[in-house]
């Protein structure tokens, strides 16, 4: 049976959050349950260097990396399963060689146009920029992660779609230029991908906005407090209109599709019936906003509690040692898959190892 290669990564830049769980991790776990999938999941520690290249970041990152291996397991991924590899990006040095070759196929203008770099462009004009070259070439390394093992499918949240699109373009361009079908064109998971908004403000939920972020390790009390204080208005870029509007005025009927709390319910619900209950309650004005937030907090506490319990069990079983063993073993196996492919590409492009 030819298995589908599923590939994705997470940066070790802080404790994982609800955005990572809903946008990525829960898909990782589901996909790994199907033996027709061969799942290659990694911790993108080289990508983390684009925003932290100093001794303090180096030490923090190594600790976080082990924690993320344990979080993968706590979320339900079984690293003993035959169809799962869980490794560190840095265990595959050949990926950096491939990134170099792909950087000779990618153009500067397409990299400068990527959204992750957009906010840096203004700073570049004024000469006040501190963005590293690594941040500019970040998507090329990501393309190498994907194309190295010739992945079929890349499950990621909406914020990473543009990067996967670049990997697809580079694969096509390379194949055309060399007149071969060397790279498979990787697919995204169907649908637009999920973008979990932060609890506050305009951004997506992310590690850089702690007040608006629900960490996988937050206590039930902290989750309840954060959700109580959550904004209801959607971030403008998630609102279908130009500017977001107030979704509910006092106990008037509300507009659930304009409400951040409803959106979070919809993303976290287990069934359409649960989602409908919230939607109708809001629309009819029978579900008060305070109660709606309370229900959301309960939903998220129920989702995170088993993960936190499992993580505590793993810690008690000598978690970090276990994580290191997995990284060593799986890193070797992943490298054995990726290195021969990179070698073949080196030969094809005229730079064999003499
Ligand atoms: P990272 O570490 O920022 O995020 C890891 C995964 O979590 C998803 N995610 C979200 N999804 C929905 N809503 C959010 N608020 C949210 N925040 C994070 C991300 O979309 C991602 O799927 N560059 C990648 C790591 C990477 C990678 C790769 C991924 C490196 N190489 C190759 C796929 C394939 C990153 O920084 O993800």
CSV table of C-alpha atoms and ligand atoms in Angstrom, one decimal:
chain,number,residue,atom,x,y,z
A,1,UNK,CA,0.0,0.0,0.0
A,2,UNK,CA,1.5,3.4,-1.0
A,3,UNK,CA,1.0,5.7,1.9
A,4,UNK,CA,0.3,9.4,1.6
A,5,UNK,CA,3.1,11.5,3.2
A,6,UNK,CA,1.6,14.1,5.5
A,7,UNK,CA,4.0,16.7,6.7
A,8,UNK,CA,3.8,19.7,9.0
A,9,UNK,CA,5.8,21.6,11.6
A,10,UNK,CA,5.5,23.8,14.7
A,11,UNK,CA,8.0,26.4,15.9
A,12,UNK,CA,9.3,26.0,19.5
A,13,UNK,CA,8.7,29.7,20.4
A,14,UNK,CA,6.6,29.3,23.6
A,15,UNK,CA,4.0,27.1,24.9
A,16,UNK,CA,1.4,25.9,22.3
A,17,UNK,CA,-1.9,27.7,22.3
A,18,UNK,CA,-5.5,27.1,21.2
A,19,UNK,CA,-4.7,28.4,17.7
A,20,UNK,CA,-2.0,25.7,17.2
A,21,UNK,CA,-4.4,23.1,18.6
A,22,UNK,CA,-7.4,23.9,16.5
A,23,UNK,CA,-5.5,25.1,13.4
A,24,UNK,CA,-3.0,22.3,13.2
A,25,UNK,CA,-2.5,19.8,16.0
A,26,UNK,CA,-5.9,18.3,16.1
A,27,UNK,CA,-5.6,17.6,12.3
A,28,UNK,CA,-2.2,16.0,12.9
A,29,UNK,CA,-3.7,13.6,15.4
A,30,UNK,CA,-6.7,12.7,13.3
A,31,UNK,CA,-4.6,12.2,10.1
A,32,UNK,CA,-2.2,9.9,12.1
A,33,UNK,CA,-5.1,7.6,13.0
A,34,UNK,CA,-5.4,6.5,9.3
A,35,UNK,CA,-2.7,3.9,8.5
A,36,UNK,CA,-2.9,5.0,4.8
A,37,UNK,CA,-1.1,8.2,6.0
A,38,UNK,CA,2.6,8.4,6.8
A,39,UNK,CA,2.9,11.4,9.1
A,40,UNK,CA,6.1,13.4,9.4
A,41,UNK,CA,5.7,16.1,12.1
A,42,UNK,CA,8.6,18.1,13.2
A,43,UNK,CA,9.6,21.0,15.5
A,44,UNK,CA,10.8,23.8,13.4
A,45,UNK,CA,13.7,24.9,15.5
A,46,UNK,CA,15.6,26.5,12.6
A,47,UNK,CA,12.6,28.6,11.8
A,48,UNK,CA,12.5,29.7,15.4
A,49,UNK,CA,16.0,31.2,14.9
A,50,UNK,CA,14.6,33.8,12.5
A,51,UNK,CA,13.2,35.6,15.5
A,52,UNK,CA,15.6,34.6,18.3
A,53,UNK,CA,19.3,34.1,17.5
A,54,UNK,CA,21.1,34.7,20.8
A,55,UNK,CA,22.2,32.6,23.8
A,56,UNK,CA,19.0,33.2,25.8
A,57,UNK,CA,16.7,32.1,22.9
A,58,UNK,CA,19.0,29.2,22.3
A,59,UNK,CA,18.6,27.8,25.8
A,60,UNK,CA,14.8,28.5,25.9
A,61,UNK,CA,14.3,26.9,22.6
A,62,UNK,CA,15.9,23.6,23.5
A,63,UNK,CA,13.7,23.3,26.6
A,64,UNK,CA,10.6,24.3,24.7
A,65,UNK,CA,11.4,21.8,21.9
A,66,UNK,CA,11.2,18.9,24.4
A,67,UNK,CA,8.0,20.3,25.9
A,68,UNK,CA,6.4,20.4,22.4
A,69,UNK,CA,7.3,16.7,21.8
A,70,UNK,CA,5.4,15.9,25.0
A,71,UNK,CA,2.5,18.2,24.0
A,72,UNK,CA,2.2,16.3,20.8
A,73,UNK,CA,1.8,13.1,22.8
A,74,UNK,CA,-0.5,14.7,25.3
A,75,UNK,CA,-2.7,15.8,22.4
A,76,UNK,CA,-3.0,12.2,21.4
A,77,UNK,CA,-0.2,11.5,18.9
A,78,UNK,CA,1.3,8.1,19.4
A,79,UNK,CA,5.0,8.3,18.4
A,80,UNK,CA,5.3,4.5,18.7
A,81,UNK,CA,2.9,4.1,15.8
A,82,UNK,CA,4.5,2.8,12.6
A,83,UNK,CA,3.1,5.6,10.6
A,84,UNK,CA,4.4,8.5,12.7
A,85,UNK,CA,7.7,10.4,12.8
A,86,UNK,CA,8.3,13.2,15.3
A,87,UNK,CA,11.6,14.9,14.8
A,88,UNK,CA,13.5,18.1,15.1
A,89,UNK,CA,14.1,20.1,11.9
A,90,UNK,CA,17.7,20.5,12.8
A,91,UNK,CA,18.2,16.7,12.7
A,92,UNK,CA,18.0,16.8,8.9
A,93,UNK,CA,20.9,19.0,7.8
A,94,UNK,CA,20.2,18.1,4.1
A,95,UNK,CA,17.0,20.2,4.3
A,96,UNK,CA,19.2,23.3,4.6
A,97,UNK,CA,21.1,22.2,1.4
A,98,UNK,CA,17.8,21.8,-0.4
A,99,UNK,CA,16.7,25.3,0.9
A,100,UNK,CA,19.8,26.7,-0.7
A,101,UNK,CA,19.0,25.2,-4.1
A,102,UNK,CA,15.4,26.3,-3.8
A,103,UNK,CA,16.5,29.8,-2.9
A,104,UNK,CA,18.2,29.9,-6.3
A,105,UNK,CA,14.8,29.2,-7.9
A,106,UNK,CA,12.8,31.6,-5.7
A,107,UNK,CA,12.9,35.3,-6.6
A,108,UNK,CA,13.6,38.2,-4.2
A,109,UNK,CA,10.4,40.0,-5.2
A,110,UNK,CA,8.2,37.0,-4.4
A,111,UNK,CA,9.8,36.6,-1.0
A,112,UNK,CA,9.5,40.3,-0.3
A,113,UNK,CA,5.8,40.2,-1.2
A,114,UNK,CA,5.0,37.4,1.4
A,115,UNK,CA,2.7,38.6,4.2
A,116,UNK,CA,5.0,37.5,6.9
A,117,UNK,CA,7.5,40.0,5.5
A,118,UNK,CA,5.1,42.7,4.6
A,119,UNK,CA,5.3,44.7,7.8
A,120,UNK,CA,9.1,44.7,7.5
A,121,UNK,CA,9.0,46.4,4.1
A,122,UNK,CA,8.2,49.9,5.5
A,123,UNK,CA,11.0,49.6,8.0
A,124,UNK,CA,13.3,48.6,5.2
A,125,UNK,CA,12.5,51.8,3.4
A,126,UNK,CA,13.3,54.0,6.4
A,127,UNK,CA,16.5,52.0,7.1
A,128,UNK,CA,15.2,51.1,10.6
A,129,UNK,CA,14.8,47.4,9.9
A,130,UNK,CA,16.2,44.7,12.1
A,131,UNK,CA,14.6,41.8,10.1
A,132,UNK,CA,17.2,39.1,9.4
A,133,UNK,CA,17.8,37.6,5.9
A,134,UNK,CA,16.6,34.4,7.5
A,135,UNK,CA,13.2,36.0,8.0
A,136,UNK,CA,13.1,36.8,4.3
A,137,UNK,CA,14.0,33.3,3.2
A,138,UNK,CA,11.9,31.6,5.9
A,139,UNK,CA,9.3,30.4,3.3
A,140,UNK,CA,12.1,28.8,1.2
A,141,UNK,CA,13.3,26.7,4.2
A,142,UNK,CA,9.6,25.8,4.7
A,143,UNK,CA,9.4,24.7,1.0
A,144,UNK,CA,12.5,22.6,1.6
A,145,UNK,CA,10.9,21.0,4.6
A,146,UNK,CA,7.9,20.1,2.5
A,147,UNK,CA,9.6,19.1,-0.8
A,148,UNK,CA,12.5,17.1,0.9
A,149,UNK,CA,10.3,14.1,1.7
A,150,UNK,CA,8.0,14.8,-1.3
A,151,UNK,CA,4.9,15.4,0.9
A,152,UNK,CA,1.5,14.8,-0.5
A,153,UNK,CA,-0.4,16.9,2.1
A,154,UNK,CA,0.5,19.8,4.4
A,155,UNK,CA,-2.1,20.4,7.2
A,156,UNK,CA,-1.6,24.0,8.4
A,157,UNK,CA,-3.7,26.9,9.7
A,158,UNK,CA,-4.7,29.7,7.3
A,159,UNK,CA,-1.7,31.9,8.3
A,160,UNK,CA,0.6,29.4,6.6
A,161,UNK,CA,-1.3,28.8,3.4
A,162,UNK,CA,0.7,31.4,1.4
A,163,UNK,CA,3.9,29.6,2.4
A,164,UNK,CA,2.6,26.3,1.2
A,165,UNK,CA,1.5,28.0,-2.1
A,166,UNK,CA,5.1,29.1,-2.5
A,167,UNK,CA,6.3,25.6,-2.0
A,168,UNK,CA,3.9,24.5,-4.8
A,169,UNK,CA,5.2,27.2,-7.1
A,170,UNK,CA,8.8,26.4,-6.5
A,171,UNK,CA,8.2,22.7,-7.1
A,172,UNK,CA,6.5,23.4,-10.4
A,173,UNK,CA,9.2,25.9,-11.5
A,174,UNK,CA,12.0,23.5,-10.6
A,175,UNK,CA,10.3,20.6,-12.5
A,176,UNK,CA,9.7,22.8,-15.5
A,177,UNK,CA,13.3,24.1,-15.6
A,178,UNK,CA,14.8,20.7,-15.4
A,179,UNK,CA,12.2,19.0,-17.5
A,180,UNK,CA,11.5,16.4,-14.9
A,181,UNK,CA,8.6,15.5,-12.5
A,182,UNK,CA,11.0,15.3,-9.6
A,183,UNK,CA,8.9,17.2,-7.0
A,184,UNK,CA,5.4,16.2,-6.1
A,185,UNK,CA,3.1,19.2,-5.9
A,186,UNK,CA,1.9,19.2,-2.3
A,187,UNK,CA,-1.7,19.8,-1.4
A,188,UNK,CA,-3.3,21.8,1.4
A,189,UNK,CA,-6.0,20.3,3.5
A,190,UNK,CA,-9.4,21.1,1.9
A,191,UNK,CA,-11.1,24.3,2.8
A,192,UNK,CA,-9.8,27.8,3.6
A,193,UNK,CA,-7.9,26.7,6.7
A,194,UNK,CA,-8.7,27.9,10.2
A,195,UNK,CA,-7.6,31.3,11.6
A,196,UNK,CA,-8.3,31.4,15.4
A,197,UNK,CA,-8.6,35.0,16.4
A,198,UNK,CA,-6.9,36.3,19.6
A,199,UNK,CA,-9.3,36.9,22.5
A,200,UNK,CA,-8.5,40.6,22.3
A,201,UNK,CA,-7.5,43.1,19.6
A,202,UNK,CA,-7.0,42.6,15.9
A,203,UNK,CA,-4.5,39.8,15.5
A,204,UNK,CA,-4.8,36.0,15.3
A,205,UNK,CA,-4.2,34.0,18.4
A,206,UNK,CA,-0.5,33.8,18.8
A,207,UNK,CA,2.4,33.5,21.2
A,208,UNK,CA,3.2,37.2,20.8
A,209,UNK,CA,-0.1,38.3,22.4
A,210,UNK,CA,-0.3,36.6,25.8
A,211,UNK,CA,-3.4,38.4,27.1
A,212,UNK,CA,-5.4,37.3,24.0
A,213,UNK,CA,-3.9,33.8,23.9
A,214,UNK,CA,-5.2,30.6,25.6
A,215,UNK,CA,-2.1,28.4,26.3
A,216,UNK,CA,-2.6,24.7,26.3
A,217,UNK,CA,-1.3,24.8,29.9
A,218,UNK,CA,-3.6,27.5,31.3
A,219,UNK,CA,-5.5,26.5,34.4
A,220,UNK,CA,-9.3,26.4,34.3
A,221,UNK,CA,-9.5,29.6,36.4
A,222,UNK,CA,-7.2,31.5,34.0
A,223,UNK,CA,-9.1,30.3,31.0
A,224,UNK,CA,-12.4,31.5,32.6
A,225,UNK,CA,-10.9,34.9,33.5
A,226,UNK,CA,-9.4,35.4,30.0
A,227,UNK,CA,-12.6,34.4,28.2
A,228,UNK,CA,-14.7,36.7,30.5
A,229,UNK,CA,-12.5,39.6,29.3
A,230,UNK,CA,-12.6,38.6,25.6
A,231,UNK,CA,-13.7,41.2,23.0
A,232,UNK,CA,-16.9,40.3,21.2
A,233,UNK,CA,-16.2,42.4,18.1
A,234,UNK,CA,-14.3,40.4,15.5
A,235,UNK,CA,-10.9,41.5,14.3
A,236,UNK,CA,-11.5,43.7,11.2
A,237,UNK,CA,-9.8,41.3,8.8
A,238,UNK,CA,-12.1,38.4,9.9
A,239,UNK,CA,-15.3,40.5,9.5
A,240,UNK,CA,-16.9,40.0,6.2
A,241,UNK,CA,-17.5,43.7,5.9
A,242,UNK,CA,-14.8,46.3,5.9
A,243,UNK,CA,-14.9,47.1,9.6
A,244,UNK,CA,-16.2,44.9,12.3
A,245,UNK,CA,-19.4,45.9,14.1
A,246,UNK,CA,-20.7,45.4,17.6
A,247,UNK,CA,-22.4,42.0,17.4
A,248,UNK,CA,-24.9,42.5,20.3
A,249,UNK,CA,-26.4,45.5,22.1
A,250,UNK,CA,-27.5,44.6,25.6
A,251,UNK,CA,-30.2,42.0,25.5
A,252,UNK,CA,-31.3,42.7,21.9
A,253,UNK,CA,-31.1,39.8,19.4
A,254,UNK,CA,-27.4,39.4,18.3
A,255,UNK,CA,-25.6,38.7,15.1
A,256,UNK,CA,-23.5,35.6,15.9
A,257,UNK,CA,-21.5,35.6,12.7
A,258,UNK,CA,-20.1,39.1,13.7
A,259,UNK,CA,-19.1,37.8,17.2
A,260,UNK,CA,-15.7,36.5,18.2
A,261,UNK,CA,-17.1,34.5,21.0
A,262,UNK,CA,-19.5,32.7,18.6
A,263,UNK,CA,-16.6,32.1,16.2
A,264,UNK,CA,-14.6,30.5,18.9
A,265,UNK,CA,-17.6,28.3,19.8
A,266,UNK,CA,-18.0,27.3,16.2
A,267,UNK,CA,-14.3,26.4,15.9
A,268,UNK,CA,-14.3,24.4,19.2
A,269,UNK,CA,-17.7,22.7,18.9
A,270,UNK,CA,-17.9,19.0,18.5
A,271,UNK,CA,-21.1,18.9,16.5
A,272,UNK,CA,-23.3,21.1,14.3
A,273,UNK,CA,-26.1,20.8,16.9
A,274,UNK,CA,-24.0,22.4,19.6
A,275,UNK,CA,-23.1,25.2,17.3
A,276,UNK,CA,-26.8,25.8,16.4
A,277,UNK,CA,-27.8,26.0,20.0
A,278,UNK,CA,-25.4,29.0,20.5
A,279,UNK,CA,-26.3,30.5,17.2
A,280,UNK,CA,-30.1,30.5,17.8
A,281,UNK,CA,-29.7,31.6,21.4
A,282,UNK,CA,-27.8,34.7,20.3
A,283,UNK,CA,-30.0,35.5,17.3
A,284,UNK,CA,-33.1,35.3,19.4
A,285,UNK,CA,-31.6,37.2,22.3
A,286,UNK,CA,-32.3,34.4,24.7
A,287,UNK,CA,-28.7,33.5,25.4
A,288,UNK,CA,-27.0,36.3,27.4
A,289,UNK,CA,-23.4,37.2,26.4
A,290,UNK,CA,-22.1,36.4,29.9
A,291,UNK,CA,-23.7,32.9,29.7
A,292,UNK,CA,-22.4,32.4,26.2
A,293,UNK,CA,-18.8,33.2,27.4
A,294,UNK,CA,-19.3,30.9,30.4
A,295,UNK,CA,-20.3,28.1,28.0
A,296,UNK,CA,-17.3,28.7,25.8
A,297,UNK,CA,-15.0,28.7,28.8
A,298,UNK,CA,-16.5,25.3,29.9
A,299,UNK,CA,-16.0,24.0,26.4
A,300,UNK,CA,-12.4,24.9,26.3
A,301,UNK,CA,-11.7,23.7,29.9
A,302,UNK,CA,-13.2,20.3,28.9
A,303,UNK,CA,-11.0,20.2,25.8
A,304,UNK,CA,-7.8,21.1,27.5
A,305,UNK,CA,-8.2,19.2,30.8
A,306,UNK,CA,-7.5,15.7,29.4
A,307,UNK,CA,-4.5,17.1,27.5
A,308,UNK,CA,-3.1,18.7,30.7
A,309,UNK,CA,-3.7,15.5,32.7
A,310,UNK,CA,-1.8,13.4,30.1
A,311,UNK,CA,1.0,15.9,30.0
A,312,UNK,CA,1.4,15.7,33.8
A,313,UNK,CA,1.5,11.9,33.5
A,314,UNK,CA,4.2,12.2,30.8
A,315,UNK,CA,6.2,14.5,33.0
A,316,UNK,CA,6.0,12.1,35.9
A,317,UNK,CA,7.3,9.3,33.6
A,318,UNK,CA,10.5,11.3,33.0
A,319,UNK,CA,9.1,13.2,30.0
A,320,UNK,CA,12.2,15.0,28.8
A,321,UNK,CA,14.3,11.9,28.6
A,322,UNK,CA,11.5,10.2,26.7
A,323,UNK,CA,11.2,13.2,24.3
A,324,UNK,CA,15.0,13.1,23.7
A,325,UNK,CA,14.9,9.4,22.8
A,326,UNK,CA,12.0,10.0,20.4
A,327,UNK,CA,13.9,12.9,18.7
A,328,UNK,CA,17.1,10.8,18.3
A,329,UNK,CA,15.3,7.7,16.9
A,330,UNK,CA,12.8,9.5,14.7
A,331,UNK,CA,15.4,12.1,13.5
A,332,UNK,CA,17.5,9.2,12.1
A,333,UNK,CA,14.6,7.7,10.4
A,334,UNK,CA,13.4,10.9,8.9
A,335,UNK,CA,16.9,11.7,7.7
A,336,UNK,CA,17.1,8.3,6.0
A,337,UNK,CA,14.0,9.3,3.9
A,338,UNK,CA,15.0,12.9,3.1
A,339,UNK,CA,18.8,12.7,2.5
A,340,UNK,CA,18.7,10.5,-0.6
A,341,UNK,CA,16.2,12.8,-2.2
A,342,UNK,CA,18.3,15.8,-1.5
A,343,UNK,CA,21.4,13.9,-2.9
A,344,UNK,CA,19.5,13.2,-6.1
A,345,UNK,CA,18.5,16.9,-6.5
A,346,UNK,CA,22.2,17.9,-5.9
A,347,UNK,CA,23.2,15.6,-8.7
A,348,UNK,CA,20.5,16.8,-11.0
A,349,UNK,CA,21.4,20.4,-10.4
A,350,UNK,CA,25.1,19.8,-11.0
A,351,UNK,CA,26.5,19.9,-7.5
A,352,UNK,CA,27.2,16.3,-6.5
A,353,UNK,CA,29.3,15.5,-3.4
A,354,UNK,CA,32.6,14.8,-5.1
B,1,LIG,P1,3.7,28.1,13.8
B,1,LIG,O1,4.6,27.5,14.8
B,1,LIG,O2,3.5,29.5,13.8
B,1,LIG,O3,2.3,27.4,13.9
B,1,LIG,C1,2.1,26.0,13.9
B,1,LIG,C2,0.8,25.6,13.3
B,1,LIG,O4,-0.3,26.2,14.1
B,1,LIG,C3,-1.1,27.0,13.2
B,1,LIG,N1,-1.6,28.2,13.9
B,1,LIG,C4,-2.8,28.6,13.8
B,1,LIG,N2,-3.9,28.1,13.2
B,1,LIG,C5,-5.1,28.8,13.3
B,1,LIG,N3,-5.2,29.9,14.1
B,1,LIG,C6,-4.1,30.5,14.7
B,1,LIG,N4,-4.3,31.6,15.5
B,1,LIG,C7,-2.9,29.8,14.6
B,1,LIG,N5,-1.6,30.1,15.1
B,1,LIG,C8,-0.9,29.1,14.6
B,1,LIG,C9,-0.2,27.4,12.0
B,1,LIG,O5,-0.9,27.7,10.9
B,1,LIG,C10,0.7,26.1,11.9
B,1,LIG,O6,0.0,25.2,11.1
B,1,LIG,N6,6.3,28.1,9.5
B,1,LIG,C11,5.5,27.2,10.4
B,1,LIG,C12,6.2,26.0,10.8
B,1,LIG,C13,6.8,25.2,9.6
B,1,LIG,C14,6.0,24.4,8.7
B,1,LIG,C15,7.0,23.9,7.8
B,1,LIG,C16,4.7,24.0,8.6
B,1,LIG,C17,8.1,25.2,9.2
B,1,LIG,N7,8.2,24.4,8.2
B,1,LIG,C18,6.6,23.0,6.8
B,1,LIG,C19,4.3,23.2,7.6
B,1,LIG,C20,5.2,22.7,6.7
B,1,LIG,C21,5.1,28.0,11.6
B,1,LIG,O7,5.8,28.9,12.0
B,1,LIG,O8,4.1,27.5,12.3
